[in-house]
Amino acid sequence: MDNQLDIATITVADVAMKFPHALEILNRYNLDYCCGGKKPFGLVCEDAGLDAESIWHEIQSAKTDRGEESRMHFDSWDPALLIDFIEQHHHKYVRESIPMIQELLVKINEVHGENSPFLPAVRDRFSRLADELLDHLPKEEEILFPAARKLFKTKGSTGDSSPELNLDAPISVMEHEHEEAGRLIKGIRALTDNYTPPDFACPTYKITYTMLSQFDKDLMQHIHLENNILFPKIIKAQG
């Protein structure tokens, strides 16, 4: 039974995978299920000054209210399909969104920089995040993902994996880069008060915050799919 799970020992990543609807709740409380997803749920809540029992009850209540869960359970997907989804959905979104958000940040800095002294820091952090991600994506697309596809194809056709396909090192590099991306987006989240525009914000200001918030949510799911679902599948396939 779900209510018999030990919230002191179950990890935040486990909560995110077992209850896909919980992502909204975890995001709302800034509970990291991506880079810090391997930490116990109870401990993460305690460190954040939150009541783990209360949040757990909220997750369970949300599940009951929704009835049959309609979200996609990515952990049951074929790994090759999951890789395709990450590339076609998340990687495409990152590349398309970055230039639009950067242009908006330049505009609101020019108009509101004096009234919002934190905006240059938001612009600079997002620029660093953009550089990080645009350098990161080709490493996955050109090195890790092709090797993973080969690994899963070999595993599926022979029932065993090829010994030369050890992807521990590139996975470790990707996870480290995810941590840096996560650190940068959390900084942006803090600077913008969780993307809450000030009272005097013009429509462009509000649109910028909306797009930053959407980018944040997409990035969290992106990292979650890789760190908590895809990478463990790759490691397991290696034997």
Coordinates of N, CA and C in Angstrom, one line a residue:
M1 N 0.8 -1.2 0.0 CA 0.0 0.0 0.0 C 0.9 1.2 0.0
D2 N 0.4 2.3 -0.7 CA 1.2 3.5 -0.8 C 1.4 4.2 0.5
N3 N 0.3 4.1 1.4 CA 0.4 4.8 2.6 C 1.3 4.1 3.6
Q4 N 1.8 2.9 3.3 CA 2.7 2.1 4.1 C 4.1 2.3 3.8
L5 N 4.4 3.1 2.7 CA 5.7 3.4 2.3 C 6.4 4.3 3.4
D6 N 7.6 4.0 3.7 CA 8.4 4.8 4.7 C 8.9 6.1 4.2
I7 N 8.3 7.2 4.5 CA 8.7 8.4 4.0 C 10.0 8.9 4.5
A8 N 10.5 8.2 5.5 CA 11.8 8.6 6.1 C 12.9 8.0 5.2
T9 N 12.6 6.9 4.5 CA 13.7 6.2 3.7 C 13.5 6.3 2.2
I10 N 12.2 6.4 1.7 CA 12.0 6.5 0.3 C 12.6 7.8 -0.2
T11 N 13.3 7.7 -1.4 CA 13.9 8.9 -1.9 C 12.9 9.8 -2.7
V12 N 13.3 11.0 -2.8 CA 12.5 11.9 -3.6 C 12.3 11.5 -5.0
A13 N 13.4 10.9 -5.6 CA 13.2 10.4 -7.0 C 12.2 9.2 -7.0
D14 N 12.2 8.4 -6.0 CA 11.2 7.3 -6.0 C 9.8 7.8 -5.9
V15 N 9.6 8.9 -5.1 CA 8.3 9.5 -5.1 C 7.9 10.1 -6.4
A16 N 8.8 10.7 -7.1 CA 8.6 11.3 -8.4 C 8.2 10.2 -9.5
M17 N 8.9 9.1 -9.4 CA 8.7 8.0 -10.3 C 7.4 7.2 -10.0
K18 N 7.1 7.0 -8.7 CA 5.9 6.2 -8.4 C 4.7 7.0 -8.5
F19 N 4.8 8.3 -8.3 CA 3.6 9.2 -8.4 C 3.9 10.3 -9.3
P20 N 3.7 10.1 -10.7 CA 4.0 11.2 -11.6 C 3.2 12.5 -11.3
H21 N 2.0 12.4 -10.8 CA 1.3 13.6 -10.4 C 1.9 14.4 -9.4
A22 N 2.9 13.8 -8.6 CA 3.5 14.5 -7.5 C 4.5 15.6 -8.0
L23 N 4.9 15.5 -9.3 CA 5.9 16.5 -9.7 C 5.5 17.9 -9.5
E24 N 4.2 18.2 -9.7 CA 3.7 19.6 -9.5 C 3.9 20.0 -8.0
I25 N 3.6 19.0 -7.1 CA 3.7 19.3 -5.7 C 5.2 19.5 -5.3
L26 N 6.0 18.6 -5.8 CA 7.4 18.7 -5.5 C 8.0 20.0 -6.0
N27 N 7.6 20.4 -7.2 CA 8.1 21.7 -7.8 C 7.6 22.9 -6.9
R28 N 6.4 22.8 -6.4 CA 5.8 23.9 -5.7 C 6.6 24.1 -4.4
Y29 N 7.0 23.0 -3.8 CA 7.8 23.1 -2.5 C 9.3 23.2 -2.8
N30 N 9.7 23.2 -4.0 CA 11.2 23.3 -4.4 C 11.9 22.1 -3.8
L31 N 11.3 20.9 -3.9 CA 11.9 19.7 -3.4 C 12.6 19.0 -4.6
D32 N 13.9 18.9 -4.6 CA 14.7 18.5 -5.7 C 14.6 17.0 -5.9
Y33 N 13.9 16.6 -7.0 CA 13.8 15.1 -7.3 C 14.7 14.8 -8.5
C34 N 15.6 15.7 -8.9 CA 16.5 15.5 -10.1 C 17.9 15.3 -9.6
C35 N 18.6 16.3 -9.4 CA 20.0 16.2 -9.0 C 20.2 15.7 -7.6
G36 N 19.2 16.1 -6.7 CA 19.3 15.6 -5.4 C 18.3 14.5 -5.1
G37 N 17.8 13.9 -6.2 CA 16.7 12.9 -6.0 C 17.0 11.6 -5.2
K38 N 18.3 11.3 -5.0 CA 18.6 10.1 -4.3 C 18.6 10.3 -2.8
K39 N 18.3 11.5 -2.3 CA 18.2 11.7 -0.9 C 16.8 11.3 -0.4
P40 N 16.7 10.9 0.9 CA 15.4 10.5 1.5 C 14.5 11.6 1.5
F41 N 13.2 11.3 1.2 CA 12.2 12.3 1.1 C 12.0 13.0 2.4
G42 N 12.0 12.3 3.5 CA 11.8 12.9 4.8 C 12.9 13.9 5.2
L43 N 14.2 13.5 4.9 CA 15.3 14.3 5.2 C 15.3 15.6 4.3
V44 N 14.9 15.5 3.1 CA 14.9 16.7 2.2 C 13.8 17.6 2.7
C45 N 12.7 17.1 3.1 CA 11.6 18.0 3.7 C 12.1 18.7 4.9
E46 N 12.8 17.9 5.8 CA 13.3 18.4 7.1 C 14.3 19.5 6.8
D47 N 15.2 19.3 5.9 CA 16.2 20.3 5.6 C 15.6 21.6 5.0
A48 N 14.5 21.5 4.3 CA 13.8 22.6 3.8 C 12.8 23.3 4.7
G49 N 12.8 22.7 6.0 CA 11.9 23.3 7.0 C 10.4 23.0 6.7
L50 N 10.2 21.8 6.0 CA 8.8 21.4 5.7 C 8.4 20.2 6.4
D51 N 7.1 20.0 6.6 CA 6.5 18.9 7.2 C 6.3 17.8 6.2
A52 N 7.1 16.7 6.3 CA 7.1 15.6 5.3 C 5.7 14.9 5.4
E53 N 5.2 14.7 6.5 CA 3.9 14.0 6.7 C 2.8 14.8 5.9
S54 N 2.8 16.1 6.1 CA 1.8 17.0 5.4 C 1.9 16.9 3.9
I55 N 3.1 17.0 3.4 CA 3.3 17.0 1.9 C 3.0 15.6 1.4
W56 N 3.3 14.5 2.2 CA 3.0 13.2 1.7 C 1.5 13.0 1.7
H57 N 0.8 13.6 2.6 CA -0.7 13.5 2.6 C -1.2 14.2 1.4
E58 N -0.6 15.4 1.1 CA -1.1 16.1 -0.1 C -0.9 15.3 -1.4
I59 N 0.2 14.6 -1.5 CA 0.5 13.8 -2.6 C -0.5 12.7 -2.8
Q60 N -0.8 12.0 -1.6 CA -1.8 10.9 -1.6 C -3.2 11.5 -1.9
S61 N -3.5 12.6 -1.4 CA -4.9 13.2 -1.7 C -5.0 13.6 -3.1
A62 N -4.0 14.1 -3.7 CA -4.0 14.5 -5.1 C -4.2 13.3 -6.0
K63 N -3.6 12.2 -5.6 CA -3.7 11.0 -6.4 C -5.2 10.5 -6.3
T64 N -5.8 10.6 -5.1 CA -7.2 10.1 -5.0 C -8.1 11.0 -5.8
D65 N -7.9 12.3 -5.7 CA -8.7 13.3 -6.4 C -8.7 13.1 -8.0
R66 N -7.5 12.7 -8.4 CA -7.3 12.5 -9.9 C -7.9 11.2 -10.4
G67 N -8.2 10.2 -9.5 CA -8.7 9.0 -9.9 C -7.6 8.2 -10.7
E68 N -7.9 7.6 -11.7 CA -7.0 6.8 -12.5 C -5.9 7.8 -13.1
E69 N -4.6 7.5 -12.8 CA -3.5 8.3 -13.2 C -3.4 8.3 -14.7
S70 N -3.5 9.5 -15.3 CA -3.5 9.6 -16.8 C -2.1 10.0 -17.4
R71 N -1.2 10.3 -16.5 CA 0.1 10.8 -17.0 C 0.9 9.6 -17.5
M72 N 1.9 9.9 -18.3 CA 2.8 8.9 -18.8 C 3.7 8.4 -17.8
H73 N 3.8 7.1 -17.7 CA 4.7 6.4 -16.7 C 6.0 6.1 -17.5
F74 N 6.9 7.0 -17.5 CA 8.1 6.9 -18.4 C 9.0 5.7 -18.0
D75 N 8.9 5.3 -16.7 CA 9.8 4.2 -16.3 C 9.4 2.9 -16.9
S76 N 8.2 2.8 -17.5 CA 7.8 1.6 -18.2 C 8.1 1.6 -19.7
W77 N 8.6 2.7 -20.2 CA 8.9 2.9 -21.6 C 10.1 2.1 -22.0
D78 N 10.1 1.7 -23.3 CA 11.3 1.1 -23.9 C 12.4 2.2 -23.9
P79 N 13.7 1.8 -23.5 CA 14.7 2.8 -23.4 C 15.0 3.6 -24.7
A80 N 14.9 2.9 -25.8 CA 15.1 3.6 -27.1 C 14.1 4.7 -27.3
L81 N 12.8 4.3 -27.0 CA 11.7 5.3 -27.1 C 11.9 6.5 -26.2
L82 N 12.4 6.2 -25.0 CA 12.6 7.2 -24.0 C 13.7 8.2 -24.5
I83 N 14.8 7.7 -25.1 CA 15.8 8.5 -25.7 C 15.3 9.4 -26.8
D84 N 14.4 8.8 -27.7 CA 13.8 9.6 -28.8 C 13.0 10.7 -28.2
F85 N 12.2 10.4 -27.2 CA 11.4 11.4 -26.6 C 12.2 12.6 -26.0
I86 N 13.3 12.2 -25.3 CA 14.1 13.2 -24.7 C 14.7 14.1 -25.8
E87 N 15.2 13.5 -26.8 CA 15.8 14.3 -27.9 C 14.7 15.2 -28.6
Q88 N 13.6 14.6 -29.0 CA 12.6 15.3 -29.8 C 11.8 16.3 -29.0
H89 N 11.6 16.0 -27.7 CA 10.8 16.9 -26.9 C 11.6 17.9 -26.1
H90 N 12.5 17.4 -25.2 CA 13.2 18.2 -24.3 C 14.4 19.0 -25.0
H91 N 15.2 18.3 -25.8 CA 16.3 18.9 -26.4 C 15.8 20.0 -27.4
K92 N 14.8 19.6 -28.2 CA 14.2 20.6 -29.1 C 13.7 21.8 -28.4
Y93 N 13.0 21.6 -27.3 CA 12.5 22.7 -26.5 C 13.6 23.6 -26.0
V94 N 14.6 23.1 -25.5 CA 15.7 23.9 -25.0 C 16.3 24.8 -26.1
R95 N 16.6 24.2 -27.2 CA 17.2 25.0 -28.3 C 16.3 26.1 -28.8
E96 N 15.0 25.8 -28.8 CA 14.0 26.8 -29.3 C 13.8 27.9 -28.3
S97 N 13.8 27.6 -27.0 CA 13.4 28.5 -26.0 C 14.5 29.5 -25.6
I98 N 15.7 29.0 -25.6 CA 16.9 29.8 -25.1 C 17.0 31.2 -25.8
P99 N 17.0 31.2 -27.2 CA 17.1 32.6 -27.8 C 16.0 33.5 -27.5
M100 N 14.7 32.9 -27.4 CA 13.6 33.8 -27.1 C 13.7 34.4 -25.7
I101 N 14.1 33.5 -24.7 CA 14.2 34.0 -23.3 C 15.3 35.0 -23.2
Q102 N 16.4 34.7 -23.8 CA 17.6 35.6 -23.8 C 17.2 37.0 -24.3
E103 N 16.4 37.0 -25.4 CA 16.0 38.3 -26.0 C 15.1 39.1 -25.1
L104 N 14.2 38.3 -24.4 CA 13.3 39.0 -23.5 C 14.0 39.5 -22.3
L105 N 15.0 38.8 -21.8 CA 15.8 39.2 -20.6 C 16.5 40.5 -20.9
V106 N 17.1 40.6 -22.2 CA 17.7 41.8 -22.6 C 16.8 43.0 -22.5
K107 N 15.6 42.8 -23.1 CA 14.6 43.9 -23.1 C 14.2 44.4 -21.7
I108 N 13.8 43.4 -20.8 CA 13.4 43.9 -19.5 C 14.5 44.4 -18.7
N109 N 15.7 44.0 -19.0 CA 16.9 44.6 -18.3 C 17.0 46.1 -18.7
E110 N 16.8 46.3 -20.0 CA 17.0 47.7 -20.5 C 15.9 48.6 -19.9
V111 N 14.7 48.1 -19.8 CA 13.5 48.9 -19.3 C 13.4 49.0 -17.8
H112 N 13.7 47.8 -17.1 CA 13.4 47.7 -15.7 C 14.6 47.4 -14.8
G113 N 15.8 47.5 -15.4 CA 17.0 47.2 -14.7 C 17.2 48.0 -13.5
E114 N 16.9 49.3 -13.5 CA 17.1 50.2 -12.4 C 16.1 49.9 -11.3
N115 N 14.8 49.6 -11.6 CA 13.8 49.2 -10.6 C 13.9 47.8 -10.1
S116 N 14.6 47.0 -10.8 CA 14.7 45.6 -10.4 C 16.2 45.2 -10.5
P117 N 17.0 45.6 -9.5 CA 18.5 45.4 -9.6 C 19.0 44.0 -9.6
F118 N 18.1 43.0 -9.4 CA 18.4 41.6 -9.5 C 18.4 41.1 -11.0
L119 N 17.7 41.9 -11.9 CA 17.5 41.4 -13.2 C 18.9 41.1 -14.0
P120 N 19.9 41.9 -13.8 CA 21.2 41.6 -14.5 C 21.7 40.2 -14.0
A121 N 21.5 39.9 -12.8 CA 22.0 38.6 -12.3 C 21.1 37.4 -12.9
V122 N 19.8 37.7 -13.1 CA 19.0 36.7 -13.7 C 19.4 36.5 -15.1
R123 N 19.7 37.6 -15.9 CA 20.1 37.5 -17.2 C 21.5 36.7 -17.3
D124 N 22.4 37.1 -16.4 CA 23.7 36.4 -16.5 C 23.6 35.0 -16.1
R125 N 22.8 34.6 -15.1 CA 22.7 33.2 -14.8 C 22.1 32.4 -15.9
F126 N 21.1 33.0 -16.5 CA 20.4 32.3 -17.6 C 21.4 32.1 -18.8
S127 N 22.2 33.1 -19.0 CA 23.2 33.0 -20.1 C 24.2 31.9 -19.8
R128 N 24.6 31.7 -18.6 CA 25.5 30.6 -18.2 C 24.8 29.3 -18.3
L129 N 23.5 29.3 -17.9 CA 22.7 28.0 -18.1 C 22.6 27.7 -19.5
A130 N 22.3 28.6 -20.4 CA 22.2 28.4 -21.8 C 23.5 27.8 -22.4
D131 N 24.6 28.4 -22.0 CA 25.9 27.9 -22.5 C 26.1 26.5 -22.0
E132 N 25.8 26.2 -20.8 CA 26.0 24.9 -20.2 C 25.1 23.9 -21.0
L133 N 23.9 24.2 -21.2 CA 23.0 23.2 -21.9 C 23.3 23.0 -23.3
L134 N 23.7 24.1 -24.0 CA 24.0 24.0 -25.4 C 25.3 23.2 -25.7
D135 N 26.2 23.2 -24.7 CA 27.4 22.4 -24.7 C 27.1 21.0 -24.3
H136 N 26.1 20.8 -23.5 CA 25.7 19.5 -22.9 C 25.0 18.6 -23.9
L137 N 24.0 19.2 -24.6 CA 23.1 18.4 -25.4 C 23.9 17.6 -26.5
P138 N 24.8 18.2 -27.2 CA 25.5 17.4 -28.2 C 26.3 16.2 -27.6
K139 N 26.8 16.3 -26.4 CA 27.5 15.2 -25.8 C 26.5 14.0 -25.6
E140 N 25.3 14.3 -25.3 CA 24.3 13.2 -25.2 C 23.9 12.7 -26.6
E141 N 23.7 13.6 -27.5 CA 23.2 13.2 -28.8 C 24.2 12.5 -29.7
E142 N 25.5 12.9 -29.5 CA 26.6 12.3 -30.4 C 27.4 11.2 -29.7
I143 N 27.4 11.2 -28.4 CA 28.2 10.2 -27.7 C 27.4 9.2 -26.9
L144 N 26.7 9.7 -25.8 CA 26.0 8.8 -24.9 C 24.8 8.1 -25.5
F145 N 23.9 8.8 -26.1 CA 22.7 8.2 -26.6 C 23.0 7.2 -27.8
P146 N 23.9 7.5 -28.7 CA 24.2 6.4 -29.7 C 24.7 5.2 -29.1
A147 N 25.6 5.3 -28.1 CA 26.2 4.2 -27.4 C 25.1 3.4 -26.7
A148 N 24.2 4.2 -26.0 CA 23.1 3.5 -25.3 C 22.2 2.7 -26.2
R149 N 21.9 3.3 -27.4 CA 21.1 2.6 -28.3 C 21.7 1.3 -28.8
K150 N 23.0 1.4 -29.0 CA 23.8 0.2 -29.4 C 23.8 -0.8 -28.3
L151 N 23.9 -0.4 -27.1 CA 23.9 -1.3 -25.9 C 22.5 -2.0 -25.8
F152 N 21.4 -1.3 -25.9 CA 20.1 -1.9 -25.8 C 19.8 -2.8 -27.0
K153 N 20.3 -2.4 -28.2 CA 20.1 -3.3 -29.3 C 20.9 -4.6 -29.2
T154 N 22.1 -4.5 -28.7 CA 22.9 -5.7 -28.5 C 22.3 -6.6 -27.4
K155 N 21.8 -5.9 -26.3 CA 21.2 -6.6 -25.2 C 19.9 -7.4 -25.7
G156 N 19.2 -6.7 -26.5 CA 17.9 -7.2 -27.0 C 18.1 -8.4 -28.0
S157 N 19.1 -8.3 -28.8 CA 19.3 -9.3 -29.9 C 20.1 -10.5 -29.4
T158 N 20.9 -10.4 -28.4 CA 21.8 -11.5 -28.0 C 21.4 -12.0 -26.5
G159 N 20.7 -11.1 -25.8 CA 20.4 -11.5 -24.4 C 21.6 -11.1 -23.5
D160 N 22.6 -10.5 -24.0 CA 23.7 -10.1 -23.2 C 24.3 -8.8 -23.8
S161 N 25.0 -8.1 -23.0 CA 25.6 -6.8 -23.4 C 27.0 -7.0 -23.8
S162 N 27.5 -6.1 -24.7 CA 28.8 -6.2 -25.2 C 29.8 -5.6 -24.1
P163 N 30.9 -6.3 -23.7 CA 31.7 -5.8 -22.6 C 32.4 -4.5 -22.9
E164 N 32.6 -4.1 -24.2 CA 33.3 -2.9 -24.4 C 32.4 -1.7 -24.2
L165 N 31.1 -1.9 -24.1 CA 30.2 -0.8 -23.9 C 29.9 -0.5 -22.5
N166 N 30.9 0.2 -21.9 CA 30.7 0.6 -20.5 C 30.5 2.1 -20.5
L167 N 29.4 2.6 -20.0 CA 29.0 4.0 -20.1 C 29.0 4.7 -18.8
D168 N 29.6 4.1 -17.8 CA 29.6 4.7 -16.5 C 30.3 6.1 -16.5
A169 N 31.4 6.2 -17.2 CA 32.1 7.5 -17.2 C 31.3 8.6 -17.9
P170 N 30.8 8.4 -19.1 CA 29.9 9.5 -19.7 C 28.7 9.8 -18.9
I171 N 28.1 8.8 -18.2 CA 26.9 9.0 -17.4 C 27.3 9.9 -16.2
S172 N 28.5 9.6 -15.6 CA 28.9 10.4 -14.5 C 29.2 11.9 -14.9
V173 N 29.7 12.1 -16.1 CA 29.9 13.4 -16.6 C 28.6 14.1 -16.8
M174 N 27.6 13.4 -17.4 CA 26.3 14.0 -17.6 C 25.6 14.4 -16.3
E175 N 25.7 13.5 -15.3 CA 25.1 13.8 -14.0 C 25.7 15.0 -13.4
H176 N 27.1 15.1 -13.5 CA 27.8 16.3 -12.9 C 27.3 17.6 -13.6
E177 N 27.1 17.6 -14.9 CA 26.6 18.7 -15.7 C 25.2 19.0 -15.3
H178 N 24.4 18.0 -15.1 CA 23.0 18.2 -14.6 C 23.0 19.0 -13.3
E179 N 23.9 18.6 -12.4 CA 24.0 19.3 -11.1 C 24.3 20.8 -11.3
E180 N 25.2 21.1 -12.2 CA 25.5 22.5 -12.5 C 24.3 23.2 -13.1
A181 N 23.6 22.6 -14.0 CA 22.4 23.2 -14.6 C 21.3 23.4 -13.5
G182 N 21.2 22.4 -12.6 CA 20.2 22.5 -11.5 C 20.6 23.6 -10.6
R183 N 21.8 23.8 -10.3 CA 22.3 24.9 -9.4 C 21.9 26.2 -10.0
L184 N 22.2 26.4 -11.3 CA 21.9 27.7 -12.0 C 20.4 28.0 -12.0
I185 N 19.6 27.0 -12.3 CA 18.1 27.3 -12.4 C 17.6 27.5 -11.0
K186 N 18.1 26.9 -10.0 CA 17.6 27.2 -8.6 C 18.0 28.6 -8.3
G187 N 19.2 29.1 -8.7 CA 19.5 30.5 -8.4 C 18.6 31.4 -9.1
I188 N 18.2 31.1 -10.3 CA 17.2 32.0 -11.1 C 15.9 32.0 -10.3
R189 N 15.5 30.8 -9.9 CA 14.2 30.6 -9.2 C 14.2 31.5 -7.9
A190 N 15.3 31.5 -7.2 CA 15.4 32.3 -6.0 C 15.4 33.8 -6.3
L191 N 16.2 34.2 -7.3 CA 16.3 35.6 -7.6 C 14.9 36.2 -8.1
T192 N 14.1 35.4 -8.7 CA 12.8 35.9 -9.2 C 11.6 35.6 -8.2
D193 N 12.0 35.1 -7.0 CA 10.9 34.8 -6.1 C 9.9 33.8 -6.7
N194 N 10.5 32.7 -7.2 CA 9.7 31.6 -7.9 C 8.9 32.2 -9.0
Y195 N 9.5 33.1 -9.8 CA 8.9 33.7 -11.0 C 7.7 34.5 -10.7
T196 N 7.7 35.2 -9.6 CA 6.6 36.1 -9.3 C 7.0 37.5 -9.7
P197 N 6.3 38.1 -10.7 CA 6.7 39.4 -11.2 C 6.2 40.5 -10.2
P198 N 7.0 41.6 -10.2 CA 6.6 42.7 -9.3 C 5.3 43.3 -9.7
D199 N 4.7 44.1 -8.9 CA 3.4 44.7 -9.2 C 3.5 45.6 -10.4
F200 N 4.6 46.3 -10.6 CA 4.7 47.2 -11.7 C 5.1 46.5 -13.0
A201 N 5.2 45.2 -13.1 CA 5.7 44.5 -14.2 C 4.8 44.7 -15.4
C202 N 5.4 45.0 -16.6 CA 4.7 45.2 -17.8 C 4.5 43.8 -18.5
P203 N 3.7 43.8 -19.5 CA 3.4 42.4 -20.1 C 4.6 41.7 -20.5
T204 N 5.6 42.4 -21.1 CA 6.9 41.7 -21.5 C 7.6 41.1 -20.3
Y205 N 7.6 41.8 -19.2 CA 8.2 41.3 -17.9 C 7.5 40.0 -17.5
K206 N 6.1 40.1 -17.5 CA 5.3 38.9 -17.1 C 5.6 37.7 -18.0
I207 N 5.6 38.0 -19.3 CA 5.9 36.9 -20.3 C 7.2 36.3 -20.0
T208 N 8.2 37.1 -19.7 CA 9.6 36.6 -19.5 C 9.6 35.6 -18.3
Y209 N 8.9 36.0 -17.2 CA 8.8 35.2 -16.0 C 8.0 33.9 -16.3
T210 N 7.0 34.0 -17.1 CA 6.2 32.8 -17.5 C 7.1 31.8 -18.3
M211 N 7.9 32.3 -19.2 CA 8.7 31.5 -20.0 C 9.9 30.9 -19.2
L212 N 10.4 31.6 -18.3 CA 11.4 31.1 -17.4 C 10.9 30.0 -16.5
S213 N 9.6 30.2 -16.0 CA 9.0 29.1 -15.2 C 8.8 27.9 -16.0
Q214 N 8.3 28.0 -17.2 CA 8.1 26.9 -18.1 C 9.4 26.2 -18.4
F215 N 10.5 27.0 -18.6 CA 11.8 26.4 -18.9 C 12.3 25.6 -17.7
D216 N 12.1 26.1 -16.5 CA 12.5 25.5 -15.2 C 11.8 24.1 -15.1
K217 N 10.4 24.1 -15.3 CA 9.7 22.9 -15.2 C 10.1 21.8 -16.2
D218 N 10.4 22.3 -17.5 CA 10.8 21.4 -18.5 C 12.2 20.8 -18.2
L219 N 13.1 21.6 -17.7 CA 14.4 21.2 -17.3 C 14.4 20.2 -16.2
M220 N 13.5 20.4 -15.2 CA 13.4 19.4 -14.1 C 12.9 18.1 -14.6
Q221 N 11.9 18.1 -15.5 CA 11.5 16.8 -16.0 C 12.5 16.1 -16.9
H222 N 13.2 17.0 -17.6 CA 14.3 16.5 -18.5 C 15.4 15.8 -17.7
I223 N 15.9 16.4 -16.7 CA 16.9 15.8 -15.8 C 16.4 14.6 -15.1
H224 N 15.1 14.7 -14.6 CA 14.5 13.5 -13.9 C 14.4 12.3 -14.8
L225 N 14.0 12.5 -16.1 CA 14.0 11.3 -17.0 C 15.3 10.7 -17.2
E226 N 16.4 11.5 -17.2 CA 17.7 11.0 -17.5 C 18.3 10.4 -16.2
N227 N 18.4 11.2 -15.2 CA 19.0 10.7 -13.9 C 18.3 9.6 -13.3
N228 N 17.0 9.6 -13.2 CA 16.3 8.7 -12.4 C 15.7 7.5 -13.2
I229 N 15.6 7.6 -14.5 CA 15.0 6.6 -15.3 C 15.9 6.0 -16.4
L230 N 16.4 6.9 -17.3 CA 17.2 6.4 -18.4 C 18.6 5.9 -17.9
F231 N 19.3 6.6 -17.1 CA 20.7 6.2 -16.7 C 20.6 4.9 -15.9
P232 N 19.7 4.8 -15.0 CA 19.7 3.5 -14.3 C 19.4 2.3 -15.3
K233 N 18.6 2.5 -16.3 CA 18.3 1.5 -17.3 C 19.6 1.1 -18.0
I234 N 20.4 2.1 -18.3 CA 21.7 1.9 -19.0 C 22.6 1.1 -18.2
I235 N 22.7 1.5 -16.9 CA 23.6 0.8 -16.0 C 23.2 -0.6 -15.8
K236 N 21.9 -0.8 -15.7 CA 21.4 -2.2 -15.5 C 21.6 -3.0 -16.7
A237 N 21.5 -2.5 -17.9 CA 21.7 -3.2 -19.1 C 23.2 -3.6 -19.3
Q238 N 24.1 -2.9 -18.7 CA 25.5 -3.2 -18.8 C 25.8 -4.5 -18.0
G239 N 24.9 -4.8 -17.0 CA 25.2 -6.0 -16.2 C 26.1 -5.8 -15.1

